[in-house]
């Protein structure tokens, strides 16, 4: 492993970094805050009077670093920053309220449904990020 790393990163550069700094540069930052996460979220196609963004951000503000890491995994397949996320309004059920959120890990896209309150948004988002554990649905779990 060391030989492979030295083919990409010169030894003098490695000598300047601690293992923690190296881990953070290679794997990303394990400590996630809403402020850090917000820098990597882009909202597209929301009207100015749409309360979904406000509800979503209020829900994220109640998440712990572990919850935010699970959210990242749900949306991107990665559990650490940096990664760019695009949030779009959910469009398949335009009039429906309080649906489960959906994500596309290939494009790091999150589809945000309409919610009746920030609390409902938080509950459904938390349920989704902790219960949708597999990003690979090409294979049945019964095919073992």
mmCIF file of N, CA and C in Angstrom:
data_model
loop_
_atom_site.group_PDB
_atom_site.id
_atom_site.type_symbol
_atom_site.label_atom_id
_atom_site.label_comp_id
_atom_site.label_asym_id
_atom_site.label_seq_id
_atom_site.Cartn_x
_atom_site.Cartn_y
_atom_site.Cartn_z
ATOM 1 N N UNK A 1 0.832 -1.180 0.000
ATOM 2 C CA UNK A 1 0.000 0.000 0.000
ATOM 3 C C UNK A 1 0.879 1.247 0.000
ATOM 4 N N UNK A 2 1.895 1.227 0.820
ATOM 5 C CA UNK A 2 2.801 2.381 0.903
ATOM 6 C C UNK A 2 3.448 2.668 -0.447
ATOM 7 N N UNK A 3 3.886 1.621 -1.135
ATOM 8 C CA UNK A 3 4.538 1.803 -2.436
ATOM 9 C C UNK A 3 3.574 2.451 -3.430
ATOM 10 N N UNK A 4 2.327 2.025 -3.408
ATOM 11 C CA UNK A 4 1.334 2.611 -4.290
ATOM 12 C C UNK A 4 1.082 4.068 -3.965
ATOM 13 N N UNK A 5 1.002 4.379 -2.679
ATOM 14 C CA UNK A 5 0.791 5.760 -2.258
ATOM 15 C C UNK A 5 1.960 6.643 -2.673
ATOM 16 N N UNK A 6 3.181 6.115 -2.533
ATOM 17 C CA UNK A 6 4.368 6.896 -2.892
ATOM 18 C C UNK A 6 4.479 7.127 -4.399
ATOM 19 N N UNK A 7 3.785 6.337 -5.196
ATOM 20 C CA UNK A 7 3.775 6.572 -6.638
ATOM 21 C C UNK A 7 2.942 7.800 -6.985
ATOM 22 N N UNK A 8 2.018 8.168 -6.078
ATOM 23 C CA UNK A 8 1.130 9.301 -6.314
ATOM 24 C C UNK A 8 1.533 10.522 -5.497
ATOM 25 N N UNK A 9 1.942 10.289 -4.265
ATOM 26 C CA UNK A 9 2.289 11.391 -3.356
ATOM 27 C C UNK A 9 3.768 11.251 -2.975
ATOM 28 N N UNK A 10 4.586 12.261 -3.255
ATOM 29 C CA UNK A 10 6.012 12.181 -2.907
ATOM 30 C C UNK A 10 6.234 12.084 -1.396
ATOM 31 N N UNK A 11 7.255 11.360 -0.998
ATOM 32 C CA UNK A 11 7.581 11.166 0.423
ATOM 33 C C UNK A 11 7.709 12.480 1.190
ATOM 34 N N UNK A 12 8.376 13.529 0.632
ATOM 35 C CA UNK A 12 8.467 14.795 1.378
ATOM 36 C C UNK A 12 7.098 15.401 1.714
ATOM 37 N N UNK A 13 6.119 15.203 0.850
ATOM 38 C CA UNK A 13 4.765 15.707 1.135
ATOM 39 C C UNK A 13 4.145 14.893 2.260
ATOM 40 N N UNK A 14 4.314 13.575 2.210
ATOM 41 C CA UNK A 14 3.783 12.717 3.279
ATOM 42 C C UNK A 14 4.393 13.070 4.629
ATOM 43 N N UNK A 15 5.665 13.443 4.632
ATOM 44 C CA UNK A 15 6.347 13.792 5.886
ATOM 45 C C UNK A 15 5.760 15.036 6.543
ATOM 46 N N UNK A 16 5.053 15.860 5.761
ATOM 47 C CA UNK A 16 4.468 17.091 6.290
ATOM 48 C C UNK A 16 3.104 16.874 6.949
ATOM 49 N N UNK A 17 2.490 15.717 6.705
ATOM 50 C CA UNK A 17 1.130 15.478 7.163
ATOM 51 C C UNK A 17 1.083 14.439 8.288
ATOM 52 N N UNK A 18 0.190 14.672 9.248
ATOM 53 C CA UNK A 18 -0.087 13.644 10.244
ATOM 54 C C UNK A 18 -1.023 12.623 9.619
ATOM 55 N N UNK A 19 -1.207 11.489 10.259
ATOM 56 C CA UNK A 19 -2.119 10.490 9.690
ATOM 57 C C UNK A 19 -3.553 11.010 9.671
ATOM 58 N N UNK A 20 -3.897 11.865 10.666
ATOM 59 C CA UNK A 20 -5.241 12.426 10.699
ATOM 60 C C UNK A 20 -5.472 13.381 9.521
ATOM 61 N N UNK A 21 -4.458 14.192 9.206
ATOM 62 C CA UNK A 21 -4.571 15.101 8.066
ATOM 63 C C UNK A 21 -4.668 14.319 6.759
ATOM 64 N N UNK A 22 -3.892 13.252 6.661
ATOM 65 C CA UNK A 22 -3.919 12.417 5.461
ATOM 66 C C UNK A 22 -5.284 11.754 5.303
ATOM 67 N N UNK A 23 -5.827 11.229 6.398
ATOM 68 C CA UNK A 23 -7.149 10.598 6.351
ATOM 69 C C UNK A 23 -8.208 11.601 5.888
ATOM 70 N N UNK A 24 -8.153 12.804 6.441
ATOM 71 C CA UNK A 24 -9.147 13.819 6.084
ATOM 72 C C UNK A 24 -9.042 14.198 4.610
ATOM 73 N N UNK A 25 -7.831 14.281 4.074
ATOM 74 C CA UNK A 25 -7.653 14.634 2.661
ATOM 75 C C UNK A 25 -8.095 13.513 1.729
ATOM 76 N N UNK A 26 -7.910 12.288 2.152
ATOM 77 C CA UNK A 26 -8.265 11.154 1.291
ATOM 78 C C UNK A 26 -9.734 10.766 1.449
ATOM 79 N N UNK A 27 -10.193 10.658 2.688
ATOM 80 C CA UNK A 27 -11.540 10.134 2.955
ATOM 81 C C UNK A 27 -12.598 11.212 3.149
ATOM 82 N N UNK A 28 -12.177 12.428 3.441
ATOM 83 C CA UNK A 28 -13.128 13.494 3.745
ATOM 84 C C UNK A 28 -13.218 13.701 5.244
ATOM 85 N N UNK A 29 -13.963 14.699 5.630
ATOM 86 C CA UNK A 29 -14.094 15.088 7.033
ATOM 87 C C UNK A 29 -15.157 14.237 7.719
ATOM 88 N N UNK A 30 -14.777 13.510 8.796
ATOM 89 C CA UNK A 30 -15.772 12.681 9.484
ATOM 90 C C UNK A 30 -16.761 13.480 10.333
ATOM 91 N N UNK A 31 -16.397 14.696 10.719
ATOM 92 C CA UNK A 31 -17.271 15.535 11.539
ATOM 93 C C UNK A 31 -18.100 16.430 10.625
ATOM 94 N N UNK A 32 -19.409 16.231 10.636
ATOM 95 C CA UNK A 32 -20.293 16.978 9.744
ATOM 96 C C UNK A 32 -21.205 17.877 10.579
ATOM 97 N N UNK A 33 -21.280 19.131 10.170
ATOM 98 C CA UNK A 33 -22.220 20.072 10.771
ATOM 99 C C UNK A 33 -23.167 20.534 9.662
ATOM 100 N N UNK A 34 -24.288 21.107 10.056
ATOM 101 C CA UNK A 34 -25.234 21.624 9.072
ATOM 102 C C UNK A 34 -24.590 22.759 8.285
ATOM 103 N N UNK A 35 -23.814 23.586 8.965
ATOM 104 C CA UNK A 35 -23.151 24.708 8.278
ATOM 105 C C UNK A 35 -22.216 24.192 7.187
ATOM 106 N N UNK A 36 -21.437 23.152 7.485
ATOM 107 C CA UNK A 36 -20.543 22.567 6.475
ATOM 108 C C UNK A 36 -21.355 21.939 5.348
ATOM 109 N N UNK A 37 -22.392 21.207 5.700
ATOM 110 C CA UNK A 37 -23.215 20.523 4.711
ATOM 111 C C UNK A 37 -23.889 21.519 3.776
ATOM 112 N N UNK A 38 -24.373 22.631 4.316
ATOM 113 C CA UNK A 38 -25.067 23.652 3.510
ATOM 114 C C UNK A 38 -24.204 24.163 2.363
ATOM 115 N N UNK A 39 -22.890 24.195 2.559
ATOM 116 C CA UNK A 39 -21.976 24.673 1.516
ATOM 117 C C UNK A 39 -21.994 23.766 0.285
ATOM 118 N N UNK A 40 -22.451 22.540 0.452
ATOM 119 C CA UNK A 40 -22.421 21.558 -0.632
ATOM 120 C C UNK A 40 -23.814 21.212 -1.173
ATOM 121 N N UNK A 41 -24.842 21.940 -0.708
ATOM 122 C CA UNK A 41 -26.208 21.686 -1.167
ATOM 123 C C UNK A 41 -26.661 22.812 -2.086
ATOM 124 N N UNK A 42 -27.200 22.431 -3.228
ATOM 125 C CA UNK A 42 -27.752 23.397 -4.177
ATOM 126 C C UNK A 42 -29.230 23.055 -4.371
ATOM 127 N N UNK A 43 -30.106 24.040 -4.222
ATOM 128 C CA UNK A 43 -31.545 23.860 -4.410
ATOM 129 C C UNK A 43 -31.927 24.335 -5.808
ATOM 130 N N UNK A 44 -32.566 23.466 -6.585
ATOM 131 C CA UNK A 44 -32.977 23.807 -7.948
ATOM 132 C C UNK A 44 -34.483 23.672 -8.114
ATOM 133 N N UNK A 45 -35.056 24.582 -8.880
ATOM 134 C CA UNK A 45 -36.462 24.527 -9.299
ATOM 135 C C UNK A 45 -37.485 24.684 -8.179
ATOM 136 N N UNK A 46 -37.130 25.367 -7.117
ATOM 137 C CA UNK A 46 -38.097 25.661 -6.052
ATOM 138 C C UNK A 46 -38.600 27.089 -6.239
ATOM 139 N N UNK A 47 -39.901 27.284 -6.122
ATOM 140 C CA UNK A 47 -40.443 28.643 -6.209
ATOM 141 C C UNK A 47 -40.147 29.387 -4.908
ATOM 142 N N UNK A 48 -40.219 30.681 -4.946
ATOM 143 C CA UNK A 48 -39.866 31.484 -3.765
ATOM 144 C C UNK A 48 -40.842 31.284 -2.606
ATOM 145 N N UNK A 49 -42.074 30.864 -2.885
ATOM 146 C CA UNK A 49 -43.048 30.661 -1.806
ATOM 147 C C UNK A 49 -43.145 29.196 -1.358
ATOM 148 N N UNK A 50 -42.241 28.355 -1.819
ATOM 149 C CA UNK A 50 -42.243 26.929 -1.462
ATOM 150 C C UNK A 50 -41.588 26.758 -0.089
ATOM 151 N N UNK A 51 -42.335 26.201 0.871
ATOM 152 C CA UNK A 51 -41.795 26.062 2.236
ATOM 153 C C UNK A 51 -40.972 24.783 2.429
ATOM 154 N N UNK A 52 -40.834 23.975 1.398
ATOM 155 C CA UNK A 52 -40.074 22.722 1.529
ATOM 156 C C UNK A 52 -38.635 22.949 1.948
ATOM 157 N N UNK A 53 -37.982 23.942 1.379
ATOM 158 C CA UNK A 53 -36.581 24.201 1.705
ATOM 159 C C UNK A 53 -36.449 24.583 3.172
ATOM 160 N N UNK A 54 -37.335 25.450 3.645
ATOM 161 C CA UNK A 54 -37.307 25.866 5.053
ATOM 162 C C UNK A 54 -37.521 24.664 5.971
ATOM 163 N N UNK A 55 -38.516 23.842 5.687
ATOM 164 C CA UNK A 55 -38.794 22.656 6.510
ATOM 165 C C UNK A 55 -37.608 21.697 6.505
ATOM 166 N N UNK A 56 -37.018 21.502 5.337
ATOM 167 C CA UNK A 56 -35.879 20.608 5.189
ATOM 168 C C UNK A 56 -34.691 21.096 6.024
ATOM 169 N N UNK A 57 -34.392 22.393 5.941
ATOM 170 C CA UNK A 57 -33.263 22.936 6.703
ATOM 171 C C UNK A 57 -33.527 22.894 8.200
ATOM 172 N N UNK A 58 -34.762 23.130 8.600
ATOM 173 C CA UNK A 58 -35.112 23.010 10.023
ATOM 174 C C UNK A 58 -34.911 21.571 10.497
ATOM 175 N N UNK A 59 -35.303 20.620 9.670
ATOM 176 C CA UNK A 59 -35.120 19.207 10.024
ATOM 177 C C UNK A 59 -33.637 18.882 10.173
ATOM 178 N N UNK A 60 -32.822 19.321 9.211
ATOM 179 C CA UNK A 60 -31.380 19.050 9.283
ATOM 180 C C UNK A 60 -30.743 19.679 10.511
ATOM 181 N N UNK A 61 -31.245 20.836 10.934
ATOM 182 C CA UNK A 61 -30.695 21.494 12.131
ATOM 183 C C UNK A 61 -30.873 20.659 13.391
ATOM 184 N N UNK A 62 -31.826 19.733 13.372
ATOM 185 C CA UNK A 62 -32.041 18.863 14.529
ATOM 186 C C UNK A 62 -31.264 17.554 14.428
ATOM 187 N N UNK A 63 -30.509 17.376 13.351
ATOM 188 C CA UNK A 63 -29.726 16.156 13.153
ATOM 189 C C UNK A 63 -28.377 16.258 13.853
ATOM 190 N N UNK A 64 -27.916 15.133 14.373
ATOM 191 C CA UNK A 64 -26.566 15.044 14.932
ATOM 192 C C UNK A 64 -25.579 14.840 13.785
ATOM 193 N N UNK A 65 -24.306 14.863 14.093
ATOM 194 C CA UNK A 65 -23.284 14.596 13.081
ATOM 195 C C UNK A 65 -23.476 13.197 12.493
ATOM 196 N N UNK A 66 -23.827 12.236 13.328
ATOM 197 C CA UNK A 66 -24.086 10.870 12.849
ATOM 198 C C UNK A 66 -25.296 10.842 11.910
ATOM 199 N N UNK A 67 -26.362 11.554 12.275
ATOM 200 C CA UNK A 67 -27.554 11.644 11.417
ATOM 201 C C UNK A 67 -27.202 12.257 10.060
ATOM 202 N N UNK A 68 -26.394 13.322 10.083
ATOM 203 C CA UNK A 68 -25.998 13.988 8.847
ATOM 204 C C UNK A 68 -25.136 13.075 7.979
ATOM 205 N N UNK A 69 -24.301 12.279 8.617
ATOM 206 C CA UNK A 69 -23.497 11.301 7.897
ATOM 207 C C UNK A 69 -24.397 10.264 7.215
ATOM 208 N N UNK A 70 -25.434 9.827 7.911
ATOM 209 C CA UNK A 70 -26.402 8.886 7.323
ATOM 210 C C UNK A 70 -27.171 9.545 6.184
ATOM 211 N N UNK A 71 -27.499 10.830 6.337
ATOM 212 C CA UNK A 71 -28.161 11.554 5.257
ATOM 213 C C UNK A 71 -27.267 11.578 4.015
ATOM 214 N N UNK A 72 -25.992 11.886 4.207
ATOM 215 C CA UNK A 72 -25.054 11.882 3.088
ATOM 216 C C UNK A 72 -24.999 10.519 2.409
ATOM 217 N N UNK A 73 -24.945 9.478 3.212
ATOM 218 C CA UNK A 73 -24.896 8.116 2.668
ATOM 219 C C UNK A 73 -26.173 7.814 1.871
ATOM 220 N N UNK A 74 -27.310 8.256 2.367
ATOM 221 C CA UNK A 74 -28.591 8.050 1.699
ATOM 222 C C UNK A 74 -28.623 8.741 0.334
ATOM 223 N N UNK A 75 -28.066 9.952 0.265
ATOM 224 C CA UNK A 75 -28.152 10.745 -0.958
ATOM 225 C C UNK A 75 -27.002 10.463 -1.924
ATOM 226 N N UNK A 76 -25.806 10.204 -1.387
ATOM 227 C CA UNK A 76 -24.617 10.145 -2.246
ATOM 228 C C UNK A 76 -23.904 8.800 -2.253
ATOM 229 N N UNK A 77 -24.165 7.970 -1.257
ATOM 230 C CA UNK A 77 -23.391 6.736 -1.121
ATOM 231 C C UNK A 77 -22.115 6.954 -0.330
ATOM 232 N N UNK A 78 -21.801 8.190 -0.002
ATOM 233 C CA UNK A 78 -20.622 8.540 0.806
ATOM 234 C C UNK A 78 -21.093 9.002 2.177
ATOM 235 N N UNK A 79 -20.271 8.799 3.180
ATOM 236 C CA UNK A 79 -20.661 9.236 4.520
ATOM 237 C C UNK A 79 -19.887 10.465 4.991
ATOM 238 N N UNK A 80 -19.024 11.008 4.133
ATOM 239 C CA UNK A 80 -18.217 12.165 4.513
ATOM 240 C C UNK A 80 -18.253 13.236 3.431
ATOM 241 N N UNK A 81 -18.018 14.464 3.889
ATOM 242 C CA UNK A 81 -17.875 15.589 2.963
ATOM 243 C C UNK A 81 -16.446 15.618 2.446
ATOM 244 N N UNK A 82 -16.155 16.224 1.324
ATOM 245 C CA UNK A 82 -17.039 17.023 0.490
ATOM 246 C C UNK A 82 -17.727 16.183 -0.590
ATOM 247 N N UNK A 83 -18.935 16.550 -0.897
ATOM 248 C CA UNK A 83 -19.677 15.984 -2.025
ATOM 249 C C UNK A 83 -20.817 16.947 -2.346
ATOM 250 N N UNK A 84 -21.010 17.237 -3.618
ATOM 251 C CA UNK A 84 -22.044 18.181 -4.037
ATOM 252 C C UNK A 84 -23.400 17.478 -4.114
ATOM 253 N N UNK A 85 -24.428 18.076 -3.511
ATOM 254 C CA UNK A 85 -25.785 17.526 -3.517
ATOM 255 C C UNK A 85 -26.722 18.536 -4.175
ATOM 256 N N UNK A 86 -27.556 18.040 -5.074
ATOM 257 C CA UNK A 86 -28.581 18.888 -5.686
ATOM 258 C C UNK A 86 -29.944 18.424 -5.183
ATOM 259 N N UNK A 87 -30.745 19.374 -4.706
ATOM 260 C CA UNK A 87 -32.080 19.072 -4.186
ATOM 261 C C UNK A 87 -33.118 19.624 -5.164
ATOM 262 N N UNK A 88 -34.025 18.739 -5.571
ATOM 263 C CA UNK A 88 -35.120 19.109 -6.462
ATOM 264 C C UNK A 88 -36.452 18.841 -5.767
ATOM 265 N N UNK A 89 -37.503 19.549 -6.157
ATOM 266 C CA UNK A 89 -38.830 19.207 -5.636
ATOM 267 C C UNK A 89 -39.254 17.843 -6.174
ATOM 268 N N UNK A 90 -39.917 17.075 -5.350
ATOM 269 C CA UNK A 90 -40.468 15.783 -5.769
ATOM 270 C C UNK A 90 -41.637 16.086 -6.692
ATOM 271 N N UNK A 91 -41.664 15.468 -7.881
ATOM 272 C CA UNK A 91 -42.655 15.855 -8.881
ATOM 273 C C UNK A 91 -43.634 14.759 -9.272
ATOM 274 N N UNK A 92 -43.487 13.563 -8.758
ATOM 275 C CA UNK A 92 -44.370 12.490 -9.214
ATOM 276 C C UNK A 92 -45.742 12.551 -8.545
ATOM 277 N N UNK A 93 -45.805 13.041 -7.332
ATOM 278 C CA UNK A 93 -47.072 13.160 -6.598
ATOM 279 C C UNK A 93 -47.229 14.611 -6.161
ATOM 280 N N UNK A 94 -47.597 15.471 -7.080
ATOM 281 C CA UNK A 94 -47.569 16.910 -6.835
ATOM 282 C C UNK A 94 -48.441 17.372 -5.677
ATOM 283 N N UNK A 95 -49.577 16.738 -5.468
ATOM 284 C CA UNK A 95 -50.490 17.189 -4.424
ATOM 285 C C UNK A 95 -50.373 16.399 -3.131
ATOM 286 N N UNK A 96 -49.588 15.353 -3.132
ATOM 287 C CA UNK A 96 -49.476 14.494 -1.943
ATOM 288 C C UNK A 96 -48.617 15.161 -0.875
ATOM 289 N N UNK A 97 -48.974 14.909 0.368
ATOM 290 C CA UNK A 97 -48.226 15.422 1.519
ATOM 291 C C UNK A 97 -47.587 14.267 2.274
ATOM 292 N N UNK A 98 -46.464 14.567 2.896
ATOM 293 C CA UNK A 98 -45.821 13.669 3.857
ATOM 294 C C UNK A 98 -45.411 12.325 3.259
ATOM 295 N N UNK A 99 -44.781 12.373 2.091
ATOM 296 C CA UNK A 99 -44.238 11.167 1.468
ATOM 297 C C UNK A 99 -42.797 10.946 1.920
ATOM 298 N N UNK A 100 -42.306 9.739 1.714
ATOM 299 C CA UNK A 100 -40.906 9.454 2.007
ATOM 300 C C UNK A 100 -40.037 10.177 0.977
ATOM 301 N N UNK A 101 -38.893 10.709 1.414
ATOM 302 C CA UNK A 101 -37.993 11.346 0.449
ATOM 303 C C UNK A 101 -37.303 10.288 -0.413
ATOM 304 N N UNK A 102 -36.825 10.710 -1.566
ATOM 305 C CA UNK A 102 -36.111 9.814 -2.472
ATOM 306 C C UNK A 102 -34.777 10.441 -2.841
ATOM 307 N N UNK A 103 -33.824 9.581 -3.197
ATOM 308 C CA UNK A 103 -32.511 10.058 -3.601
ATOM 309 C C UNK A 103 -31.976 9.199 -4.731
ATOM 310 N N UNK A 104 -31.094 9.779 -5.489
ATOM 311 C CA UNK A 104 -30.385 9.074 -6.544
ATOM 312 C C UNK A 104 -28.900 9.223 -6.259
ATOM 313 N N UNK A 105 -28.281 8.140 -5.781
ATOM 314 C CA UNK A 105 -26.873 8.227 -5.381
ATOM 315 C C UNK A 105 -25.943 8.449 -6.565
ATOM 316 N N UNK A 106 -26.323 7.957 -7.743
ATOM 317 C CA UNK A 106 -25.454 8.116 -8.921
ATOM 318 C C UNK A 106 -25.234 9.590 -9.257
ATOM 319 N N UNK A 107 -26.267 10.395 -9.110
ATOM 320 C CA UNK A 107 -26.167 11.817 -9.446
ATOM 321 C C UNK A 107 -26.133 12.708 -8.207
ATOM 322 N N UNK A 108 -26.103 12.115 -7.015
ATOM 323 C CA UNK A 108 -26.101 12.873 -5.756
ATOM 324 C C UNK A 108 -27.279 13.854 -5.727
ATOM 325 N N UNK A 109 -28.449 13.310 -6.052
ATOM 326 C CA UNK A 109 -29.657 14.115 -6.146
ATOM 327 C C UNK A 109 -30.657 13.684 -5.087
ATOM 328 N N UNK A 110 -31.288 14.661 -4.454
ATOM 329 C CA UNK A 110 -32.284 14.419 -3.420
ATOM 330 C C UNK A 110 -33.596 15.036 -3.882
ATOM 331 N N UNK A 111 -34.675 14.250 -3.813
ATOM 332 C CA UNK A 111 -36.000 14.717 -4.226
ATOM 333 C C UNK A 111 -36.839 14.976 -2.984
ATOM 334 N N UNK A 112 -37.201 16.222 -2.784
ATOM 335 C CA UNK A 112 -37.856 16.669 -1.564
ATOM 336 C C UNK A 112 -39.360 16.791 -1.751
ATOM 337 N N UNK A 113 -40.140 15.923 -1.076
ATOM 338 C CA UNK A 113 -41.605 16.014 -1.160
ATOM 339 C C UNK A 113 -42.139 17.188 -0.337
ATOM 340 N N UNK A 114 -43.441 17.421 -0.439
ATOM 341 C CA UNK A 114 -44.102 18.427 0.395
ATOM 342 C C UNK A 114 -44.412 17.804 1.755
ATOM 343 N N UNK A 115 -44.215 18.595 2.802
ATOM 344 C CA UNK A 115 -44.495 18.134 4.160
ATOM 345 C C UNK A 115 -45.453 19.096 4.850
ATOM 346 N N UNK A 116 -46.226 18.553 5.781
ATOM 347 C CA UNK A 116 -47.189 19.368 6.506
ATOM 348 C C UNK A 116 -46.534 20.213 7.592
ATOM 349 N N UNK A 117 -45.318 19.823 8.025
ATOM 350 C CA UNK A 117 -44.610 20.576 9.062
ATOM 351 C C UNK A 117 -43.131 20.192 9.051
ATOM 352 N N UNK A 118 -42.299 21.021 9.679
ATOM 353 C CA UNK A 118 -40.880 20.660 9.798
ATOM 354 C C UNK A 118 -40.679 19.363 10.590
ATOM 355 N N UNK A 119 -41.519 19.137 11.589
ATOM 356 C CA UNK A 119 -41.398 17.933 12.421
ATOM 357 C C UNK A 119 -41.652 16.675 11.595
ATOM 358 N N UNK A 120 -42.680 16.695 10.754
ATOM 359 C CA UNK A 120 -42.973 15.539 9.895
ATOM 360 C C UNK A 120 -41.823 15.329 8.913
ATOM 361 N N UNK A 121 -41.297 16.411 8.368
ATOM 362 C CA UNK A 121 -40.151 16.321 7.466
ATOM 363 C C UNK A 121 -38.981 15.648 8.182
ATOM 364 N N UNK A 122 -38.692 16.078 9.386
ATOM 365 C CA UNK A 122 -37.589 15.497 10.159
ATOM 366 C C UNK A 122 -37.818 14.008 10.416
ATOM 367 N N UNK A 123 -39.024 13.648 10.838
ATOM 368 C CA UNK A 123 -39.314 12.243 11.161
ATOM 369 C C UNK A 123 -39.167 11.336 9.935
ATOM 370 N N UNK A 124 -39.719 11.754 8.805
ATOM 371 C CA UNK A 124 -39.645 10.928 7.601
ATOM 372 C C UNK A 124 -38.233 10.890 7.026
ATOM 373 N N UNK A 125 -37.535 11.994 7.100
ATOM 374 C CA UNK A 125 -36.155 12.030 6.632
ATOM 375 C C UNK A 125 -35.269 11.130 7.497
ATOM 376 N N UNK A 126 -35.443 11.235 8.798
ATOM 377 C CA UNK A 126 -34.655 10.392 9.717
ATOM 378 C C UNK A 126 -34.966 8.908 9.480
ATOM 379 N N UNK A 127 -36.238 8.580 9.289
ATOM 380 C CA UNK A 127 -36.615 7.190 9.023
ATOM 381 C C UNK A 127 -35.938 6.693 7.740
ATOM 382 N N UNK A 128 -35.978 7.519 6.699
ATOM 383 C CA UNK A 128 -35.391 7.124 5.410
ATOM 384 C C UNK A 128 -33.887 6.897 5.519
ATOM 385 N N UNK A 129 -33.179 7.820 6.160
ATOM 386 C CA UNK A 129 -31.721 7.700 6.178
ATOM 387 C C UNK A 129 -31.236 6.547 7.055
ATOM 388 N N UNK A 130 -32.031 6.147 8.027
ATOM 389 C CA UNK A 130 -31.615 5.025 8.875
ATOM 390 C C UNK A 130 -32.153 3.677 8.405
ATOM 391 N N UNK A 131 -33.162 3.671 7.553
ATOM 392 C CA UNK A 131 -33.763 2.398 7.153
ATOM 393 C C UNK A 131 -33.527 2.023 5.701
ATOM 394 N N UNK A 132 -33.041 2.927 4.911
ATOM 395 C CA UNK A 132 -32.661 2.597 3.543
ATOM 396 C C UNK A 132 -31.157 2.361 3.564
ATOM 397 N N UNK A 133 -30.770 1.135 3.799
ATOM 398 C CA UNK A 133 -29.363 0.826 4.036
ATOM 399 C C UNK A 133 -28.605 0.422 2.781
ATOM 400 N N UNK A 134 -29.276 0.082 1.730
ATOM 401 C CA UNK A 134 -28.592 -0.423 0.549
ATOM 402 C C UNK A 134 -28.749 0.547 -0.607
ATOM 403 N N UNK A 135 -27.615 0.897 -1.234
ATOM 404 C CA UNK A 135 -27.691 1.755 -2.412
ATOM 405 C C UNK A 135 -27.643 0.923 -3.679
ATOM 406 N N UNK A 136 -27.537 -0.387 -3.532
ATOM 407 C CA UNK A 136 -27.469 -1.269 -4.693
ATOM 408 C C UNK A 136 -28.692 -2.167 -4.687
ATOM 409 N N UNK A 137 -29.694 -1.792 -5.476
ATOM 410 C CA UNK A 137 -30.925 -2.585 -5.502
ATOM 411 C C UNK A 137 -31.010 -3.465 -6.740
ATOM 412 N N UNK A 138 -29.868 -3.663 -7.415
ATOM 413 C CA UNK A 138 -29.850 -4.519 -8.598
ATOM 414 C C UNK A 138 -29.985 -5.994 -8.239
ATOM 415 N N UNK A 139 -29.679 -6.332 -7.002
ATOM 416 C CA UNK A 139 -29.642 -7.723 -6.590
ATOM 417 C C UNK A 139 -30.619 -7.939 -5.448
ATOM 418 N N UNK A 140 -31.343 -9.012 -5.496
ATOM 419 C CA UNK A 140 -32.275 -9.348 -4.434
ATOM 420 C C UNK A 140 -31.518 -9.853 -3.210
ATOM 421 N N UNK A 141 -31.920 -9.477 -1.999
ATOM 422 C CA UNK A 141 -31.251 -9.989 -0.802
ATOM 423 C C UNK A 141 -31.448 -11.497 -0.636
ATOM 424 N N UNK A 142 -32.397 -12.066 -1.360
ATOM 425 C CA UNK A 142 -32.674 -13.506 -1.245
ATOM 426 C C UNK A 142 -31.826 -14.335 -2.195
ATOM 427 N N UNK A 143 -31.004 -13.683 -3.034
ATOM 428 C CA UNK A 143 -30.189 -14.383 -4.031
ATOM 429 C C UNK A 143 -28.852 -14.885 -3.479
ATOM 430 N N UNK A 144 -28.731 -15.156 -2.252
ATOM 431 C CA UNK A 144 -27.453 -15.558 -1.666
ATOM 432 C C UNK A 144 -27.170 -17.008 -1.802
#
